Each structure stands twice: as C-alpha cells, then as structure tokens.
Short mmCIF file of C-alpha atoms in Angstrom, two decimals:
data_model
loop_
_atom_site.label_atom_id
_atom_site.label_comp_id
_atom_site.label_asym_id
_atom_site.label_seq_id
_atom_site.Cartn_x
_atom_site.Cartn_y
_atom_site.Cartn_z
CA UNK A 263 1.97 2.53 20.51
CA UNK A 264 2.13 5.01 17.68
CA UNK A 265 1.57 4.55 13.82
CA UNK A 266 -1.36 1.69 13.00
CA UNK A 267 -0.59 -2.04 14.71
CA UNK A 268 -1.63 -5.28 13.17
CA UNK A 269 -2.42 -8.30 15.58
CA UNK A 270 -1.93 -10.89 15.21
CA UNK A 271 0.78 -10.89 12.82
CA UNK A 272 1.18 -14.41 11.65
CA UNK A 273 -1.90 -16.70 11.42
CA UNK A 274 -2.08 -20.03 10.29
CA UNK A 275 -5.82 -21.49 9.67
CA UNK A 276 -8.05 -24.67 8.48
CA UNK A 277 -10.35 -23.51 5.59
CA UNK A 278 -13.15 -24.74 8.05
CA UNK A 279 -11.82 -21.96 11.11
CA UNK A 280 -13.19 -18.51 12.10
CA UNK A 281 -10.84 -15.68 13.13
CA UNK A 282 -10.35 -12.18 13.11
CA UNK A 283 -8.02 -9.72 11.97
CA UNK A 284 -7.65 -6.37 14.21
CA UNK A 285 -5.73 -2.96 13.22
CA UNK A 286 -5.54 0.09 15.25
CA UNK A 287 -4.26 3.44 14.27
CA UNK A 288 -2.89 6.10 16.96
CA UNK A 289 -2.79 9.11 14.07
CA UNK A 290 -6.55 10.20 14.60
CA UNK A 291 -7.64 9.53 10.94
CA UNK A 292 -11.08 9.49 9.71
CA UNK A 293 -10.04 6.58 6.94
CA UNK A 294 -8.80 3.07 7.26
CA UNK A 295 -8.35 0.37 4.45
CA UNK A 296 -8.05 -3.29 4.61
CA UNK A 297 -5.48 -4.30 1.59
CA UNK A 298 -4.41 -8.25 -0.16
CA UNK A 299 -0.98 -8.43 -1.16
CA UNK A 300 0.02 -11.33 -2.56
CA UNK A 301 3.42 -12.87 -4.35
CA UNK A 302 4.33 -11.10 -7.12
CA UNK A 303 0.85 -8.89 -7.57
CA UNK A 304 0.23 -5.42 -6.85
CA UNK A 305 -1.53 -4.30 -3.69
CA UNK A 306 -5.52 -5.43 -3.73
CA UNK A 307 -7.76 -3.12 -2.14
CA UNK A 308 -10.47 -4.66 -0.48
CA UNK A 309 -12.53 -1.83 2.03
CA UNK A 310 -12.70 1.20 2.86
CA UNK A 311 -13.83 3.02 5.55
CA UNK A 312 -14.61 6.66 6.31
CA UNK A 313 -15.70 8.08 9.42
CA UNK A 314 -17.27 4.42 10.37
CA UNK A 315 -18.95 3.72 7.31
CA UNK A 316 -18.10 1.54 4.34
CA UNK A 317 -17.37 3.15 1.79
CA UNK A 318 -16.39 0.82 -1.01
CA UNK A 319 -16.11 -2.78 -1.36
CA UNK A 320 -14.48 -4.20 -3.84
CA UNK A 321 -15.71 -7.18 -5.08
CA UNK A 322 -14.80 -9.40 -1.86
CA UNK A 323 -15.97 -12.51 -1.38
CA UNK A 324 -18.43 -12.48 1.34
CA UNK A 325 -15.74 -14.89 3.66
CA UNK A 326 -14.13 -11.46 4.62
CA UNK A 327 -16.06 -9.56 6.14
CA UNK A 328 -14.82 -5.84 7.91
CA UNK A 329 -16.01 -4.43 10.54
CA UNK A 330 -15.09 -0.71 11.90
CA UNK A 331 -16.49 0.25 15.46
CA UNK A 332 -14.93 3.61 15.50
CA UNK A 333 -12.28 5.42 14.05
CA UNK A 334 -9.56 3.92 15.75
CA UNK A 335 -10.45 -0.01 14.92
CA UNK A 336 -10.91 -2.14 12.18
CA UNK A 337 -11.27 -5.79 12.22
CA UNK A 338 -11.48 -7.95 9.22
CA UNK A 339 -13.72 -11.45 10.04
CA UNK A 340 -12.20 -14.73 8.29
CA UNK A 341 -14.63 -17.96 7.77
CA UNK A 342 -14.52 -20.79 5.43
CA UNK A 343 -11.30 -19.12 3.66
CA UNK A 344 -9.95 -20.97 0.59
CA UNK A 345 -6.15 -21.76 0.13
CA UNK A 346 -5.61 -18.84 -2.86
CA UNK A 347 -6.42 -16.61 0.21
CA UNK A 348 -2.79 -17.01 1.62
CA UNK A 349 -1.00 -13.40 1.56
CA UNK A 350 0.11 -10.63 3.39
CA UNK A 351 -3.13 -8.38 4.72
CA UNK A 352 -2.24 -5.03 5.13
CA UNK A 353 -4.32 -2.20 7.18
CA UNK A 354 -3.58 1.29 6.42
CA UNK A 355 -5.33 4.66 7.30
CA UNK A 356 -5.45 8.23 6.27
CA UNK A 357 -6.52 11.73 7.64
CA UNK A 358 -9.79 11.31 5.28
CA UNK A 359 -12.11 14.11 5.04
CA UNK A 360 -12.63 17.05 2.45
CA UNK A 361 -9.33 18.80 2.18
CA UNK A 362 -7.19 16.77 3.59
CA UNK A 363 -4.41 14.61 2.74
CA UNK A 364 -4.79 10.91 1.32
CA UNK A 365 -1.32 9.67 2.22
CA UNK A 366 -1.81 6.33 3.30
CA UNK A 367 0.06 4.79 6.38
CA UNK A 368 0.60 0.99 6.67
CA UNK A 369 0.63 -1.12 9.66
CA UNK A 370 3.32 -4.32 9.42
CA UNK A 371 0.55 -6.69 8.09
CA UNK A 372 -0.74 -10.09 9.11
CA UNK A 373 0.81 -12.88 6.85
CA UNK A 374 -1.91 -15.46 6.79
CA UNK A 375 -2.04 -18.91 5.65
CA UNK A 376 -4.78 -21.02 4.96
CA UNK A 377 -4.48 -24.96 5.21
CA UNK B 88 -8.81 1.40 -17.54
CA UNK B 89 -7.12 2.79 -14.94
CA UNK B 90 -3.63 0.99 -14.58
CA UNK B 91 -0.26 1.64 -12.97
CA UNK B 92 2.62 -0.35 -14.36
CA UNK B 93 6.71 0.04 -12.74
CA UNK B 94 9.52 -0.87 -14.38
CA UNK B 95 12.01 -2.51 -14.12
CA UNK B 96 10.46 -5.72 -12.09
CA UNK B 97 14.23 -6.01 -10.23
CA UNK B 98 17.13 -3.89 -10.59
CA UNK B 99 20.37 -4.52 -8.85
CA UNK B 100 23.11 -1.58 -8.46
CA UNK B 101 26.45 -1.28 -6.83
CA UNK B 102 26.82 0.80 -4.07
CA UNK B 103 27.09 4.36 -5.49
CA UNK B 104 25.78 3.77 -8.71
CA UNK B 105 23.20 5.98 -9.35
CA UNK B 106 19.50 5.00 -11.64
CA UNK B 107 15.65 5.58 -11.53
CA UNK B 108 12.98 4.02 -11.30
CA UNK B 109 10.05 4.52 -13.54
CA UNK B 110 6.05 4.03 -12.67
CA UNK B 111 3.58 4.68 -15.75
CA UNK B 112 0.31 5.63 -15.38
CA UNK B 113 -3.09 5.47 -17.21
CA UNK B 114 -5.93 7.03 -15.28
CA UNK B 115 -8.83 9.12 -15.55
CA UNK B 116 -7.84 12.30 -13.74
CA UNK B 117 -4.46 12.09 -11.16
CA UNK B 118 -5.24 13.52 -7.68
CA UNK B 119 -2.24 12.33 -6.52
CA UNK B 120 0.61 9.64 -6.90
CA UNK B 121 2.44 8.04 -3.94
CA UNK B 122 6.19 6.51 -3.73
CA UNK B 123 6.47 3.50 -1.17
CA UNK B 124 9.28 1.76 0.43
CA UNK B 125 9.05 -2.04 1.40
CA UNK B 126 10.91 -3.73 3.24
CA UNK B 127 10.41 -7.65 3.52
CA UNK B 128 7.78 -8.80 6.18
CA UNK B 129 6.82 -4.95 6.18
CA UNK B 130 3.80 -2.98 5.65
CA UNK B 131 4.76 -0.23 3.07
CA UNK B 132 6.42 2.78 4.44
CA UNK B 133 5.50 6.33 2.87
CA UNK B 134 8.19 8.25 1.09
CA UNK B 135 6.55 11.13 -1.33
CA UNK B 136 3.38 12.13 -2.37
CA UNK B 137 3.27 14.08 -6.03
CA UNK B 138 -0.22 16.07 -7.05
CA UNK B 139 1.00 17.92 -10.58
CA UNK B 140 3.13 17.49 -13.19
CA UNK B 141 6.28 19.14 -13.05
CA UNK B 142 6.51 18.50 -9.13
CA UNK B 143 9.52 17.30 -7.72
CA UNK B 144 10.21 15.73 -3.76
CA UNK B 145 13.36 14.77 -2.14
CA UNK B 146 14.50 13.35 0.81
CA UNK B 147 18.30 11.89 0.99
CA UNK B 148 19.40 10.10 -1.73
CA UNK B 149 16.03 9.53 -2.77
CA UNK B 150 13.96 12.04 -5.38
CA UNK B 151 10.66 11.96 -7.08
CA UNK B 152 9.17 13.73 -10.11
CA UNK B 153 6.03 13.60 -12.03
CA UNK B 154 5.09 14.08 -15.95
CA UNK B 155 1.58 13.89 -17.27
CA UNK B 156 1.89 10.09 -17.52
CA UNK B 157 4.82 8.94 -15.50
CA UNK B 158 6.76 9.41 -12.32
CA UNK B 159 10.81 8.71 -11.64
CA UNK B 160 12.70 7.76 -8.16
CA UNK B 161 15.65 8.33 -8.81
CA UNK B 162 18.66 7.26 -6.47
CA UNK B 163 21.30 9.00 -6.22
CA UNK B 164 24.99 7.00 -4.76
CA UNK B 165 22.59 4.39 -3.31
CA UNK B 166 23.50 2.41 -0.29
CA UNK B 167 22.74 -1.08 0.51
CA UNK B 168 20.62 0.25 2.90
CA UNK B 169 18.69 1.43 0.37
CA UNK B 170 17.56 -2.17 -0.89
CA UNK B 171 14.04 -2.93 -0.65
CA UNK B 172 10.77 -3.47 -2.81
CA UNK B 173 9.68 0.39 -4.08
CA UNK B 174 6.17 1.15 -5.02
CA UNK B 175 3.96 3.33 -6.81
CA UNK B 176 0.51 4.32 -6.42
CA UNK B 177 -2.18 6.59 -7.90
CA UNK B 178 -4.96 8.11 -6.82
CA UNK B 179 -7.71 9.49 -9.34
CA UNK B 180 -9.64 12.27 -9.29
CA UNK B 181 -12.93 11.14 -9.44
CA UNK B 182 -12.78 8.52 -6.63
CA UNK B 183 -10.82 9.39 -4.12
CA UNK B 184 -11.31 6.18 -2.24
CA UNK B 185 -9.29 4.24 -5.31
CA UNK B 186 -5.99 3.85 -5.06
CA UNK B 187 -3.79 1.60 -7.55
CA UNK B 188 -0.53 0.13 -6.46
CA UNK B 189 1.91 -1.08 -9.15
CA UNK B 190 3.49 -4.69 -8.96
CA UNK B 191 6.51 -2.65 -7.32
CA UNK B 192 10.31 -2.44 -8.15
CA UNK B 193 13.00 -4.87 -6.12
CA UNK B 194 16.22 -2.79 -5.68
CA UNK B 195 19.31 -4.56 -4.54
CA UNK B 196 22.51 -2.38 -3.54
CA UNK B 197 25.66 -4.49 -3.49
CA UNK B 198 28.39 -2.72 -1.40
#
C-alpha cells in the first residue's frame, strides 16, 4: 500500500448505529486530518493531529469523535449521526513538524450515508 | 475573516482551448496556497503548492501563479483528460493547522 487508504469506503448507517472510520498513511508524516466534504461546499476541516495529539477541533459535534494511536492511524468514531451528516469524509496527512512542508495528501474518502 | 472564494463555479472548454482559473483570497498572513485536482469519487490529488507572490509552478499543461490576493491555473490546449473539479486552498501564517478550501472549479474538456 502506498499513499494514505480509507476503509471502508462506502458506509451506509441508521442514525441509532456505531461505526468507525480508519485511515492509514505509508508517507511517515507527523500530521493527519479528518475533513467533511459535502455537495456543493468547500472542504470542512474537522481534526487535526500532530505527532498523536489533537491539535485543533473545530467545532464538531461530539457524535464524531477521532482517535489517533500513532502516527500511522487515525480513526474517526460515528454514533447517533444525524441525516445532514451524509458526505464524503476525507483523511489526509502531511510531513508536520517545524520546517517542513504542509502539502496535504488525500486518501480516496469514505462516502457515508446516514438513514 | 479569512475566506477563499474560486471562480468560475463550472467552466466548460473545447479541447485545446486554452483559460484560467482564478481563486481569491482574504487572509491574515499567506504561508502557503495549494492547487488540487478532483476527480469524482476521489480524494483530492496535489498539484502545486505557492508560498510568495510572484511565484509561478508548472507541470504539463497545467501552471500556477500567485499575486498578493489571488492565484491563476491556467490551462494551456487542455485535454479532456484534463476534466475534473480543481481546488484551491490557503494556509495562514499564524495557524498553520488552518487550511481553507474554496467551493472548487468544475472543468469540462469536450474533444
């Protein structure tokens, strides 16, 4: 595998289900993002995470909730979604770190729907 | 308020015909502003990254450039290869965890 991965990629879910998004990047960067994109509206960013630790939130509701065990991972945790939370979720990551470059690189995205 | 706006929303060329694409931006200090190429049920897929005005990038028939408040792509004898959602992004200065995406420009090449 090389470049970030996104499983799974499609997901279809009751508003009353749990699940889990996962990303992985193979680049060795220190920074990975979860993004929203929905129809018609620009990318939303929603985390951020350098070296492990969160370092900005913006404003998400607390049904998504991220998670990054190391470097390499990062999960994004799904209850009690609504139906406005249909879109494409993107993961992306960059080298991070004082320095260094911020070029972001997407994975394919998971297109969710909620029911 | 930091803000990112592209223009035009669509723009549909015949193969060859050359244009730009603009992306406007409104931000507290640039650190750096990022062209994107998407291609339907795809993640975004990096094409330049421009730090100061007066900076230009090319790759193919595809070049970038960067004024104090805007940016151009400009396509040069596109293909219809060349047809997919292009975005713009900045990156300010005093946050470099912040990145802004505009709503994106849909390019269609007819042959």
């Amino acid at each position: 595998e090389t470049g970030v991965t996104q499983t799974p990629r499609h997901l279809v879910m009751g508003m009353t289900n749990k699940k889990s998004l996962k990303c992985e990047q193979h680049l060795g960067h220190n920074a990975m993002y979860w993004y929203k994109q929905s129809a018609k509206k620009p990318l939303e960013l929603m985390f951020v995470y350098s070296l492990e630790e969160r370092v900005e939130n913006n404003s998400v509701p607390s049904r998504f909730s991220p998670e990054c065990p190391n470097s390499s991972h990062l999960f994004l945790h799904l209850h009690t979604l609504q139906p406005e939370d249909s879109a494409l979720y993107l993961c992306a990551s960059s080298q991070g770190g004082p320095g260094s470059t911020d070029t972001q690189y997407f994975g394919p995205g998971t297109r969710l729907t909620v029911l | 308020e930091d803000q990112v706006t592209q223009s035009p929303e669509a723009l549909r060329l015949q193969e060859g015909e050359s244009s730009s694409l603009n992306c406007s931006y409104t931000v507290s200090g640039l650190r750096g502003l990022f062209w994107y190429r998407q291609d339907p049920g795809k993640g975004p897929e990096f094409l330049f990254t421009l730090y100061s005005a007066g900076e230009e990038k090319e790759k193919e028939r595809l070049k970038a450039t960067l004024t104090k408040k805007e940016s151009f792509l400009h396509i040069t004898a596109p293909k219809p290869e060349d047809s997919a959602t292009y975005l713009c992004a900045v990156q300010t200065r005093y946050n470099f965890n912040k990145f802004y995406f505009g709503s994106g420009t849909k390019l269609n090449v007819k042959p």
